[in-house]
mmCIF file of C-alpha atoms in Angstrom:
data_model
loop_
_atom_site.group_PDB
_atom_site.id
_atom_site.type_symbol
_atom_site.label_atom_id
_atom_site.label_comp_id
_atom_site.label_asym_id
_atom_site.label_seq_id
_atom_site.Cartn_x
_atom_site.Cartn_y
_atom_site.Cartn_z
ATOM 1 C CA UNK A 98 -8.946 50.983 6.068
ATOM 2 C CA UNK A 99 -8.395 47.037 7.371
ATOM 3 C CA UNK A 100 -11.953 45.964 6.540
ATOM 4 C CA UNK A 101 -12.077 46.451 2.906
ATOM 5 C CA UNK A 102 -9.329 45.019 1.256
ATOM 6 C CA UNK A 103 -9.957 41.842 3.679
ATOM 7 C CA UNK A 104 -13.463 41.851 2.914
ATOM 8 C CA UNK A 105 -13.004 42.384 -0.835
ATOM 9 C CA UNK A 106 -10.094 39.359 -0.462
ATOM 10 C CA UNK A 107 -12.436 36.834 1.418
ATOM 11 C CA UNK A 108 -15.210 37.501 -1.317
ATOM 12 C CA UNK A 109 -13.813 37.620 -4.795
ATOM 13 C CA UNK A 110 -12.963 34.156 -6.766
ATOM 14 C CA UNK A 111 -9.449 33.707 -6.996
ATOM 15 C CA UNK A 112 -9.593 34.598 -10.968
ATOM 16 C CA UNK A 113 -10.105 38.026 -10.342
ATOM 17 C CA UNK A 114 -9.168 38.440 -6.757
ATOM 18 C CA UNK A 115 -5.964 41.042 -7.129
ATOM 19 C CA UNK A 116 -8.476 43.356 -9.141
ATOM 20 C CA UNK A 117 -11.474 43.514 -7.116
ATOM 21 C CA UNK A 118 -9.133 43.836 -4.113
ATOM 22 C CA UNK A 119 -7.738 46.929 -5.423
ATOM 23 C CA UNK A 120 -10.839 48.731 -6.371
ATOM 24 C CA UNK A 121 -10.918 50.465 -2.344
ATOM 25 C CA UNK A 122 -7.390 52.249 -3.497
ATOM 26 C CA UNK A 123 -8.538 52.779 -6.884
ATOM 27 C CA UNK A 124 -11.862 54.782 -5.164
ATOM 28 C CA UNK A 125 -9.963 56.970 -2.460
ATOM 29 C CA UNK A 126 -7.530 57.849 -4.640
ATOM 30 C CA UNK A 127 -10.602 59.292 -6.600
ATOM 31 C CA UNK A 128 -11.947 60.917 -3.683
ATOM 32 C CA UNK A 129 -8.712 62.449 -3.043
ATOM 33 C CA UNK A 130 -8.646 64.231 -6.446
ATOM 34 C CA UNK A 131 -12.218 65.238 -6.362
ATOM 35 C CA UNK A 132 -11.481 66.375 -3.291
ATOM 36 C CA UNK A 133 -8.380 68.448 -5.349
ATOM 37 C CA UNK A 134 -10.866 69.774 -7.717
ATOM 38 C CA UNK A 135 -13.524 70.679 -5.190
ATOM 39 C CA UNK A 136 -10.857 72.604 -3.618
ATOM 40 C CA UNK A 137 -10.058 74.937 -6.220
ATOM 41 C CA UNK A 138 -13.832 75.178 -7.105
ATOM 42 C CA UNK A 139 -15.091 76.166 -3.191
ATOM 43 C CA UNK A 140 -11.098 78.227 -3.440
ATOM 44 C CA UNK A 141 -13.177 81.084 -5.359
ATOM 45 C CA UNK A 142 -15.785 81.264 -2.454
ATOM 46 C CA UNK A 143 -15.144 83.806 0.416
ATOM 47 C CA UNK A 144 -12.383 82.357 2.924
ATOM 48 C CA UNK A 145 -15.132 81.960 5.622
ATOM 49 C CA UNK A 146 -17.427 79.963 3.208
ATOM 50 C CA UNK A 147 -14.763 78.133 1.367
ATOM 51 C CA UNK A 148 -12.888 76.246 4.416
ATOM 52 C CA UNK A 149 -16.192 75.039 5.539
ATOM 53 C CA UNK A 150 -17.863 73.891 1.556
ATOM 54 C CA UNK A 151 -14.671 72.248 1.547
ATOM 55 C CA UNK A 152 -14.706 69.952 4.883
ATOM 56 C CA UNK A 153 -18.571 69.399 4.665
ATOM 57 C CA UNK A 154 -18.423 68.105 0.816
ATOM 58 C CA UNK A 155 -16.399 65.010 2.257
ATOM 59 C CA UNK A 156 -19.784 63.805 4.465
ATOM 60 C CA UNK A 157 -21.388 63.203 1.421
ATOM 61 C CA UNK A 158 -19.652 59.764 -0.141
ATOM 62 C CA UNK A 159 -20.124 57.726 3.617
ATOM 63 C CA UNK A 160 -24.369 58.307 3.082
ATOM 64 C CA UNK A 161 -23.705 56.069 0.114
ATOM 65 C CA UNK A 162 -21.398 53.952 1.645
ATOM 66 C CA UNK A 163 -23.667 53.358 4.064
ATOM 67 C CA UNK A 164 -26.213 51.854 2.231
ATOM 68 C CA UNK A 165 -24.269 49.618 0.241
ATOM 69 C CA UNK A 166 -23.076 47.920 3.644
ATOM 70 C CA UNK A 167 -27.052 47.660 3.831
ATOM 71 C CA UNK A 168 -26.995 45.162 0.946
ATOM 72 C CA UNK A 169 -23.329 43.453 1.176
ATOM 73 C CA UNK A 170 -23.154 39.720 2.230
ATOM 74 C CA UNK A 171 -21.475 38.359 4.722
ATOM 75 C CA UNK A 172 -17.832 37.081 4.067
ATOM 76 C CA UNK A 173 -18.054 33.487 3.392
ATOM 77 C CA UNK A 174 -15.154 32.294 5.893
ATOM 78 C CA UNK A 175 -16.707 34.257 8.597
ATOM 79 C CA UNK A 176 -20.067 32.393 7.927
ATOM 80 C CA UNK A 177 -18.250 28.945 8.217
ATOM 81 C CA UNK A 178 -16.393 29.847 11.283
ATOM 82 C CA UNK A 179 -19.854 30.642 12.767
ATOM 83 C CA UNK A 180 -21.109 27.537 11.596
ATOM 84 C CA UNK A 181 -23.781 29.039 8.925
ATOM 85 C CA UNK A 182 -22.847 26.448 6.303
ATOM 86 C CA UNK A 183 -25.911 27.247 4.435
ATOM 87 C CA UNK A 184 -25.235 30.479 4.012
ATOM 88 C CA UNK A 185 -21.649 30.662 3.126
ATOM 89 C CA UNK A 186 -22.764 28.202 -0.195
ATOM 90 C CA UNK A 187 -25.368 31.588 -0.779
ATOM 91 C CA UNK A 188 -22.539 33.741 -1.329
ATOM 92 C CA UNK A 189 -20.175 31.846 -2.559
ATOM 93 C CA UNK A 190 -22.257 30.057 -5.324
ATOM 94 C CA UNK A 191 -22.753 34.213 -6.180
ATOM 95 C CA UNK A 192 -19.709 35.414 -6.110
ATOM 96 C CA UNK A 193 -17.468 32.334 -7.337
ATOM 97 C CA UNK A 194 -16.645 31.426 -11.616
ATOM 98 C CA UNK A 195 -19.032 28.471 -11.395
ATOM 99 C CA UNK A 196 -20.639 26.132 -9.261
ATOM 100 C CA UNK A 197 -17.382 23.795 -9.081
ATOM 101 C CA UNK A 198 -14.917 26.548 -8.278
ATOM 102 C CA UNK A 199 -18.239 27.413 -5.338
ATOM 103 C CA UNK A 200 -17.668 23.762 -3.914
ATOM 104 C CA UNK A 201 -14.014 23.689 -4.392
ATOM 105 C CA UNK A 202 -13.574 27.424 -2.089
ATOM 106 C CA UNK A 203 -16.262 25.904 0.262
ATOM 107 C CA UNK A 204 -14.082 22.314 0.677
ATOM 108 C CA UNK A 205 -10.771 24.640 1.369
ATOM 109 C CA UNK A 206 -12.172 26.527 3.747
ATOM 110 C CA UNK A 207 -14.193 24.157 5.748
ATOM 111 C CA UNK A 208 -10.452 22.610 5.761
ATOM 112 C CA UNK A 209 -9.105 25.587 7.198
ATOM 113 C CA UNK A 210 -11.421 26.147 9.810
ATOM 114 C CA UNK A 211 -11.053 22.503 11.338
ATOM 115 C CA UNK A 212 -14.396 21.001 9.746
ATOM 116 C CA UNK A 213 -14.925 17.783 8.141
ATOM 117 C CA UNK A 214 -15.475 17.707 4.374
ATOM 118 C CA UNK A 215 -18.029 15.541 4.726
ATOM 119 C CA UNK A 216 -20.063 18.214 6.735
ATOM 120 C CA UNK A 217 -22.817 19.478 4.865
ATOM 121 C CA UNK A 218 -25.488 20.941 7.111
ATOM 122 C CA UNK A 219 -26.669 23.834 6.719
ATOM 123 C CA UNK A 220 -25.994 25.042 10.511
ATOM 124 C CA UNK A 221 -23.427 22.764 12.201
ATOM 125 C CA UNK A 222 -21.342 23.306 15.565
ATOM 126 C CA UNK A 223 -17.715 24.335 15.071
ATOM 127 C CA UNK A 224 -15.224 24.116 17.808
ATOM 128 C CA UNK A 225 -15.338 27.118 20.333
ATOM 129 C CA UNK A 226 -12.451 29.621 20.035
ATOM 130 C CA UNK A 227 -10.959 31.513 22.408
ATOM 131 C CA UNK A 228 -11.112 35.311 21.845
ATOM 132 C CA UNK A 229 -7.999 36.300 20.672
ATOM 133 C CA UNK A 230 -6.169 34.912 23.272
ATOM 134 C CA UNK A 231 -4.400 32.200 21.184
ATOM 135 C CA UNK A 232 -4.209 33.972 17.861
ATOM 136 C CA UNK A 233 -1.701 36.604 20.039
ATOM 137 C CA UNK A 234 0.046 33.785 20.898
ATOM 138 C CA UNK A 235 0.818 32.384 18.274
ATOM 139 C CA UNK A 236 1.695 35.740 16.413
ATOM 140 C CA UNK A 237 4.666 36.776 18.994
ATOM 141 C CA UNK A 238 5.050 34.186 21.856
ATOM 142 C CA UNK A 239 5.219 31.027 20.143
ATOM 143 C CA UNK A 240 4.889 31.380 16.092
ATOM 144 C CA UNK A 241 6.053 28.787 13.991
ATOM 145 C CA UNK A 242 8.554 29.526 10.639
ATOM 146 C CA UNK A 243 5.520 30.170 9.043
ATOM 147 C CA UNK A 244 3.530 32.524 11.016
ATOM 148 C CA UNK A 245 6.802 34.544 11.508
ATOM 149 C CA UNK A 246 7.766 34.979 7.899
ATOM 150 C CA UNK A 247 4.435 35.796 6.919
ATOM 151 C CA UNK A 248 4.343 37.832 10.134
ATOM 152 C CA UNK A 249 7.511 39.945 9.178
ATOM 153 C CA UNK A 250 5.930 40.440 5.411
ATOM 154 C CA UNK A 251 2.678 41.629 6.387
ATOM 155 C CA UNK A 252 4.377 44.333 8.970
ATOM 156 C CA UNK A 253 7.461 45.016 6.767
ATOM 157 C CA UNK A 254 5.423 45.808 3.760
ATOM 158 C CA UNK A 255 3.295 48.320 5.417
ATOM 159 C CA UNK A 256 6.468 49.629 6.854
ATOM 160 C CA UNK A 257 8.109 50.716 3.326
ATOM 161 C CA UNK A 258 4.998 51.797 2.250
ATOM 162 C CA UNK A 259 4.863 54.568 4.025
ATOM 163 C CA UNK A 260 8.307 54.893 5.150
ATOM 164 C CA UNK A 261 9.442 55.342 1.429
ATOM 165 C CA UNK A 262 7.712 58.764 1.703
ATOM 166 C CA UNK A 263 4.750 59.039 -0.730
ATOM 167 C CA UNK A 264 2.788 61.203 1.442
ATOM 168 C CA UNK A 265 5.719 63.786 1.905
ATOM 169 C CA UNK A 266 5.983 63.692 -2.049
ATOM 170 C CA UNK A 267 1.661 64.172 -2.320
ATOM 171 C CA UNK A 268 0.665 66.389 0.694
ATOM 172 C CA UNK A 269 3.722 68.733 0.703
ATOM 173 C CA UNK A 270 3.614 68.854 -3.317
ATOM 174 C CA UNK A 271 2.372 72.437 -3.277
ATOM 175 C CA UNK A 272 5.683 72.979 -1.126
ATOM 176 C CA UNK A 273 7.661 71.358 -3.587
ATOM 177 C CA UNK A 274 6.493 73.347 -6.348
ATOM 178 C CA UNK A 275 6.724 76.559 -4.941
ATOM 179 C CA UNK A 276 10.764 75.788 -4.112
ATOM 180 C CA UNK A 277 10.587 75.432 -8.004
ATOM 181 C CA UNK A 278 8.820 78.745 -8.627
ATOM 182 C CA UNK A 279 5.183 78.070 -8.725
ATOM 183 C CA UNK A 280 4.086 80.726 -6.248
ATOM 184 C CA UNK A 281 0.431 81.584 -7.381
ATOM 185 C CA UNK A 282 -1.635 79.589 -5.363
ATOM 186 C CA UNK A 283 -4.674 78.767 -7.623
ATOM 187 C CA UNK A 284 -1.533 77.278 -10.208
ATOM 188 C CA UNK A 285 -0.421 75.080 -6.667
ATOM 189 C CA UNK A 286 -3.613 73.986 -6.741
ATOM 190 C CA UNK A 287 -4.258 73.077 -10.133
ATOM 191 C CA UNK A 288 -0.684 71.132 -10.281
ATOM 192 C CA UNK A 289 -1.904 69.810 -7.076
ATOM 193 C CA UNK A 290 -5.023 68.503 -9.278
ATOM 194 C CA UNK A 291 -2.462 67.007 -12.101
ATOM 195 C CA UNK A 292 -0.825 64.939 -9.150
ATOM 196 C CA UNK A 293 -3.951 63.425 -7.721
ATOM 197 C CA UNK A 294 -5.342 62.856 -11.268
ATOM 198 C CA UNK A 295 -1.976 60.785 -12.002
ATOM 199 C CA UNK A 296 -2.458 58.707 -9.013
ATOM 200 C CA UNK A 297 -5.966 57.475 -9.808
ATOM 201 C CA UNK A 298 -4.928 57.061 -13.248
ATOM 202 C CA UNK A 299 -2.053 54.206 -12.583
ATOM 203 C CA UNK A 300 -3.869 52.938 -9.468
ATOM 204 C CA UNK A 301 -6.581 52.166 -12.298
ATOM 205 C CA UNK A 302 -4.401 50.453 -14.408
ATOM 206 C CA UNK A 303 -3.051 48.119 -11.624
ATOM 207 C CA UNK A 304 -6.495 46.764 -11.112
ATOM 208 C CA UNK A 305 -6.204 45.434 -15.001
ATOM 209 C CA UNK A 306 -2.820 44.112 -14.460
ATOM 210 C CA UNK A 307 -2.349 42.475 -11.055
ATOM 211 C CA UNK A 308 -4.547 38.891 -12.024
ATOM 212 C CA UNK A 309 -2.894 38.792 -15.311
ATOM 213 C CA UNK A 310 0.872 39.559 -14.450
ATOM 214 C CA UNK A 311 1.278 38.721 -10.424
ATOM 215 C CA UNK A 312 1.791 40.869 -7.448
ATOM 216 C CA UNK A 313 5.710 40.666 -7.509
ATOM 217 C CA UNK A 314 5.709 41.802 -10.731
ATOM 218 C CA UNK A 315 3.899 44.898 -10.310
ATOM 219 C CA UNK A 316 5.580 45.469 -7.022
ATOM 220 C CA UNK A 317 9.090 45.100 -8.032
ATOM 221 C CA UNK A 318 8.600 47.386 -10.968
ATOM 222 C CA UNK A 319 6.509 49.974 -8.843
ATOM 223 C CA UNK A 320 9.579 50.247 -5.946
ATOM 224 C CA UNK A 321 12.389 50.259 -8.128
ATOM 225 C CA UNK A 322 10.628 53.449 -10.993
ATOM 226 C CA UNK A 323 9.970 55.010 -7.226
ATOM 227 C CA UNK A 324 13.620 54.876 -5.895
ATOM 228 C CA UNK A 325 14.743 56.360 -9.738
ATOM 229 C CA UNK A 326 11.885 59.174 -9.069
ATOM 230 C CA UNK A 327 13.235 60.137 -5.295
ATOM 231 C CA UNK A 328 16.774 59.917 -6.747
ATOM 232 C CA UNK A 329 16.198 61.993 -9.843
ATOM 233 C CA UNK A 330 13.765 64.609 -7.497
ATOM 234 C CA UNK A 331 16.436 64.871 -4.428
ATOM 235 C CA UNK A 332 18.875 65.809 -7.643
ATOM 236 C CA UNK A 333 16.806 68.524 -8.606
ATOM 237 C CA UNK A 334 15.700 69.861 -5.410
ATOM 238 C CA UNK A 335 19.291 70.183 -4.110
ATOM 239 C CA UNK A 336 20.478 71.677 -7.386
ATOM 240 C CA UNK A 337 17.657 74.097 -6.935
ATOM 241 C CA UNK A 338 18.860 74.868 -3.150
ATOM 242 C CA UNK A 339 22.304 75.598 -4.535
ATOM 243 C CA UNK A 340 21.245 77.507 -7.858
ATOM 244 C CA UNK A 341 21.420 80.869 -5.335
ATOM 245 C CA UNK A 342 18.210 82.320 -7.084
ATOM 246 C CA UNK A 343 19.674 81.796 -10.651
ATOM 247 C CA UNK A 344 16.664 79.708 -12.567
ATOM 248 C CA UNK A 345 17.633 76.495 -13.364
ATOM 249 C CA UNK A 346 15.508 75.134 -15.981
ATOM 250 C CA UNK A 347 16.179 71.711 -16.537
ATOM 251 C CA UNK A 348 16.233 71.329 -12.958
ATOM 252 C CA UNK A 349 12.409 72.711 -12.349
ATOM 253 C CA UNK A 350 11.130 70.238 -14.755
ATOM 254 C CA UNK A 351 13.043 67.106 -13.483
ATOM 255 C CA UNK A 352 11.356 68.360 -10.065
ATOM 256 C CA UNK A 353 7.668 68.558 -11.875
ATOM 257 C CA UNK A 354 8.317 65.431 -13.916
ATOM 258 C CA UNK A 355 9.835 63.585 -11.161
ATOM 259 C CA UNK A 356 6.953 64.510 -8.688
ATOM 260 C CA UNK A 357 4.609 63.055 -11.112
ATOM 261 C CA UNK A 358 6.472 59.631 -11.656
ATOM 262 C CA UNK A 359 6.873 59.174 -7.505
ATOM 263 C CA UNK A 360 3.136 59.262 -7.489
ATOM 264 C CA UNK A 361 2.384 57.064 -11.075
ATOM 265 C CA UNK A 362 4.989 54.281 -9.913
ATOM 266 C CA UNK A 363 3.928 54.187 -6.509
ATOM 267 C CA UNK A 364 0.002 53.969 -7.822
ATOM 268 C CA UNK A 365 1.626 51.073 -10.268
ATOM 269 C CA UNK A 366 2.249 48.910 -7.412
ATOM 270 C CA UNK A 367 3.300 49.689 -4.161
ATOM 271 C CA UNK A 368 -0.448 51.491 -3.351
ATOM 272 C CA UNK A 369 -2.802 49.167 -4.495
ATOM 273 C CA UNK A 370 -0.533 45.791 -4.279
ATOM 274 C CA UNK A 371 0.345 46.172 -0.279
ATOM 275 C CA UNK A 372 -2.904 46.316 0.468
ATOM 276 C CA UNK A 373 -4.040 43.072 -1.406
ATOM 277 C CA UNK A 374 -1.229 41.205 -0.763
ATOM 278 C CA UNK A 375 -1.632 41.805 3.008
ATOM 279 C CA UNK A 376 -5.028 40.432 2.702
ATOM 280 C CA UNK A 377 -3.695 37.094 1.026
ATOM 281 C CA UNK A 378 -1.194 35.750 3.063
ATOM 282 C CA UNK A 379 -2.199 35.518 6.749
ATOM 283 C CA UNK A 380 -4.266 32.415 7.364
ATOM 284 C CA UNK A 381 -7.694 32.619 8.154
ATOM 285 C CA UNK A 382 -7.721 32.076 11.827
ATOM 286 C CA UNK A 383 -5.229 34.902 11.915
ATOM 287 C CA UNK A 384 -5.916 36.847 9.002
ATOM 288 C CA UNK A 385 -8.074 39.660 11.459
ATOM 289 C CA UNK A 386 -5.367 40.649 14.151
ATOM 290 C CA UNK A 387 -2.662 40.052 10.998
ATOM 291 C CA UNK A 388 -4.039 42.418 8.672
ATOM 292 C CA UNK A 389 -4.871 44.743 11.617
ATOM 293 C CA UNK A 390 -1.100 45.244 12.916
ATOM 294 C CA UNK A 391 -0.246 45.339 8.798
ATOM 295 C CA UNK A 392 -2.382 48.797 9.248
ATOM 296 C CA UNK A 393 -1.414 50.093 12.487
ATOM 297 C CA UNK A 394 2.097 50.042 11.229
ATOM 298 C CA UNK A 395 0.995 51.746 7.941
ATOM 299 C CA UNK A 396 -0.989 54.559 9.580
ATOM 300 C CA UNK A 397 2.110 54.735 12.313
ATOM 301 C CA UNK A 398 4.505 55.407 9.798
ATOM 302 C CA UNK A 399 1.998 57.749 7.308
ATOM 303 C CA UNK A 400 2.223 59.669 10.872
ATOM 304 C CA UNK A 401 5.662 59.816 11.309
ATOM 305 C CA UNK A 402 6.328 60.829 7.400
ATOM 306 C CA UNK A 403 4.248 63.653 7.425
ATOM 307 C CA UNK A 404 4.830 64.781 11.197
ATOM 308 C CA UNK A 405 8.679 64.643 10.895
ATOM 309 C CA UNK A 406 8.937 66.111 7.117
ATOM 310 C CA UNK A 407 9.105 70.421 7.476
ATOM 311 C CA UNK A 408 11.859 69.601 10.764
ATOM 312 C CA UNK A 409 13.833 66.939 8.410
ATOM 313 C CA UNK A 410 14.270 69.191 5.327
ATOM 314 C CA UNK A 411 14.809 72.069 7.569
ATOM 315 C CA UNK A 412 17.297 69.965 9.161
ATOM 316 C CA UNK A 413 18.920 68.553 6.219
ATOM 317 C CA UNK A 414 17.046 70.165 2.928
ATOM 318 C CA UNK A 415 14.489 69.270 1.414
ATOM 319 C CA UNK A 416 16.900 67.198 -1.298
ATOM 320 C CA UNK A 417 18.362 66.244 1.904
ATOM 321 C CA UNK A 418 14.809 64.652 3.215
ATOM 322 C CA UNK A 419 14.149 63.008 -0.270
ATOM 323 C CA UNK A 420 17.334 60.822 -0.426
ATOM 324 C CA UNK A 421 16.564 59.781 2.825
ATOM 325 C CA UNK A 422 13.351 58.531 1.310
ATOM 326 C CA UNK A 423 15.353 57.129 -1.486
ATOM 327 C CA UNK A 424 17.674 54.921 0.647
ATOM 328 C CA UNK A 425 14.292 53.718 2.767
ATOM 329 C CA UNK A 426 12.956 52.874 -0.884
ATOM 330 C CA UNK A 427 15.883 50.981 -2.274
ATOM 331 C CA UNK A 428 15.770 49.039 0.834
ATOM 332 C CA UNK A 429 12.392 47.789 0.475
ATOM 333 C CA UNK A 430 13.141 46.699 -3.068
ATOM 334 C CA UNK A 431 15.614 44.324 -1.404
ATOM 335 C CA UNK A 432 12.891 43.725 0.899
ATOM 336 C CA UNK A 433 10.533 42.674 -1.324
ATOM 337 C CA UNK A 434 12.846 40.729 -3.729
ATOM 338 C CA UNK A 435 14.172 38.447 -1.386
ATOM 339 C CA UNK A 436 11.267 37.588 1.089
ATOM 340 C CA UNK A 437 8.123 38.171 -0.772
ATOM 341 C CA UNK A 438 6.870 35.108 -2.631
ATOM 342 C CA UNK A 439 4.113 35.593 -5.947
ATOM 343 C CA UNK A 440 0.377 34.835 -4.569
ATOM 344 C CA UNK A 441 -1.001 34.993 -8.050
ATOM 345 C CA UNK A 442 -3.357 32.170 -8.890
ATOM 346 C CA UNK A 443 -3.933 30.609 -5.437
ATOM 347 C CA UNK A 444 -6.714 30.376 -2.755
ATOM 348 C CA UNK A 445 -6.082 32.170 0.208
ATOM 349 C CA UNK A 446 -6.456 28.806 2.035
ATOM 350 C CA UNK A 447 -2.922 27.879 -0.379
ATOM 351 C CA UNK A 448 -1.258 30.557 0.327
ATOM 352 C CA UNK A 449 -0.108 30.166 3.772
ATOM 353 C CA UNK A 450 2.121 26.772 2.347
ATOM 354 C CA UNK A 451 4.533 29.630 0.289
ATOM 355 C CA UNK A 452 5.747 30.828 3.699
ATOM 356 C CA UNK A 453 8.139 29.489 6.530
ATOM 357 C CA UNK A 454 11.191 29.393 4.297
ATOM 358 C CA UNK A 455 12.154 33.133 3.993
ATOM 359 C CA UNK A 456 14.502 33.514 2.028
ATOM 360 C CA UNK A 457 14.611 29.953 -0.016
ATOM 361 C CA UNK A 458 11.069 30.777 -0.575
ATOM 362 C CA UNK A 459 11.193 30.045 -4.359
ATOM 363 C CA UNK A 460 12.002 26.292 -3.737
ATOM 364 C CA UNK A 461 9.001 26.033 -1.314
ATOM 365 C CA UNK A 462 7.033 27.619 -4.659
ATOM 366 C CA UNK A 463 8.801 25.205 -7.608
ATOM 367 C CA UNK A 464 8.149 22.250 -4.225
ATOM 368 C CA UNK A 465 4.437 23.233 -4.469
ATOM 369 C CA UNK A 466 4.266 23.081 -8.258
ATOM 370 C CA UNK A 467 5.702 20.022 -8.537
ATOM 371 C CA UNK A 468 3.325 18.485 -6.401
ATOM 372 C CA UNK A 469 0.002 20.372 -8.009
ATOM 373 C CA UNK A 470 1.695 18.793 -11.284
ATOM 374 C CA UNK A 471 1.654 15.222 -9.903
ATOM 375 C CA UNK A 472 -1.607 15.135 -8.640
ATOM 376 C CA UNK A 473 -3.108 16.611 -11.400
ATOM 377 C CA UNK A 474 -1.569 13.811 -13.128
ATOM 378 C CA UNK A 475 -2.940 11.286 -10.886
ATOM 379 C CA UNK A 476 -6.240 12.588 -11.009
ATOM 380 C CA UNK A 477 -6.264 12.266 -15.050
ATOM 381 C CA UNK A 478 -5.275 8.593 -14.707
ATOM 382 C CA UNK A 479 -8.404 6.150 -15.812
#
């Protein structure tokens, strides 16, 4: 869950960094819909062969998965930071756009980890570390403007991922559409299918889209089509609760449609875009413990979501549990309007210099330009 995005983050050239960063979301979210359409395949076996074709088909996918580990480099910054010089060129000269943009990643992060450009050895000595000690430190004791804002983004992104409700919207879909009539359970099933199948679908399209249009872009859009959806679906569902058995049409299919659109704007953005962003903005001596509380919150919440959601619409409706969602959603719009800053285009080693300023954070950007500008323009001068 932490590993791969970072992984896939610390790899990939900066070109194409948002896409290849995506690809883990882009694969479970297959996995989750073959897992739909295995379902209704092993749904036709006897119940006591079924359950069990069904739980066992998932051990298949990790054999694969682990033999590709078998073959995977190591990431280049953790090769530096262990002083294996040589073999941090390897990769990168294999996995960078040329040779230039190789020696240009290798410069930044010999920079980052305290080592002297001028070190080229293949095994040198880097300066001993403490384990963890500091990096906790400097994360809630003493962090700077910068740590904390990107600190508070890395958490607070996680946090309205989950909080906004997608997995009350995916895993209790079959609920949802039998409150708008859909008893049978092989046609739960198969609408279950159509869900999962939209998901991959516009988690697929984000990998295409992040490099070329930015993360804000994709995220903003993404959150603000999701808070329409939850509106337009807690309409519908209360409607439906209030309808006193009498079939309300147009309300059933706003609840179908707007099921589908929670999960396609969510895949648009806020799925695959949290978790690369994450992976981009902590710095690279913190970037481990960072992107691991980014996660704890996100499985925390996913917890509390799906835990809490039968008591909270028994509680207050199930229309009543999706404007909740709604409001959560609209405030992580704000969330990510006013504090999140566009990563697009930069090495992870540049990244770090958007934060500190929270909410002025587009000066700090236009700052940053303006000084990329000038000494690009120096460096053309004969």
């Amino acid at each position: 869950m932490m590993i791969a995005p970072v992984y896939s983050a610390e790899v990939s050239p900066t070109s194409s960094r948002g896409s290849l960063t995506s690809f883990p979301e882009v694969f479970i979210n297959a996995g989750v819909l073959l897992g739909y359409v295995s379902n209704v395949v092993f749904s036709k076996l006897p119940t006591n062969l079924g359950w069990r074709f069904m739980l066992g088909f998932g051990a298949i996918p990790p054999i694969f998965l682990a033999l590709g580990v078998l073959v995977m480099p190591e990431s280049p910054r953790w090769l530096v930071m262990q002083g294996r010089l040589g073999d941090a060129r390897k990769v990168l000269n294999k996995t960078s756009d040329s040779l230039e943009d190789a020696q240009m990643r290798l410069a930044d992060i010999k920079e980052a980890a305290g080592l002297p450009l001028d070190c080229n050895d293949d095994v040198v000595s880097v300066p001993k570390r403490s384990r963890g000690q500091d990096v906790w430190k400097e994360l809630f004791l003493h962090p700077s403007p910068t740590v904390l804002h990107i600190l508070l983004v890395g958490i607070g992104i996680h946090f309205f991922q989950q909080a906004s409700g997608i997995d009350a919207v995916v895993l209790y879909s079959p609920r949802i559409f039998e409150k708008v009539g859909i008893k049978n359970v092989t046609d739960k099933l198969l609408v279950t299918i159509a869900v999962g199948f939209s998901k991959t679908i516009f988690t697929l399209v984000t990998t295409f889209l992040v490099d070329k249009v930015g993360r804000r872009v994709l995220l903003l859009t993404s959150s603000g089509g999701l808070v329409i959806s939850l509106m337009s679906l807690s309409i519908g569902l209360t409607v439906i609760d209030h309808s006193h058995d009498v079939k309300v049409t147009w309300a059933i299919a706003l609840c179908i449609l707007t099921t589908m659109t929670s999960v396609a704007f969510f895949s648009m953005g806020m799925g695959p875009i949290v978790w690369v962003y994450c992976s981009e903005i902590f710095p690279l001596r913190l970037r481990a413990q960072g992107c691991g509380l980014g996660v704890a919150m996100n499985r925390f919440m996913s917890g509390v979501v799906l835990m809490s959601f039968i008591s909270l619409y028994k509680s207050i409706t199930i229309g009543g549990a999706f404007f909740l969602y709604t409001a959560i959603a609209l405030t992580g719009w704000i969330f990510f309007y006013t504090l999140l800053p566009e990563t697009q285009g930069r090495t992870l080693e540049d990244v770090e210099g958007l934060f500190g300023t929270f909410f002025r954070w587009r000066s700090t950007s236009n700052e940053l330009k303006k000084k990329k500008i000038e000494g690009s323009s120096v460096g053309l001068q004969p």
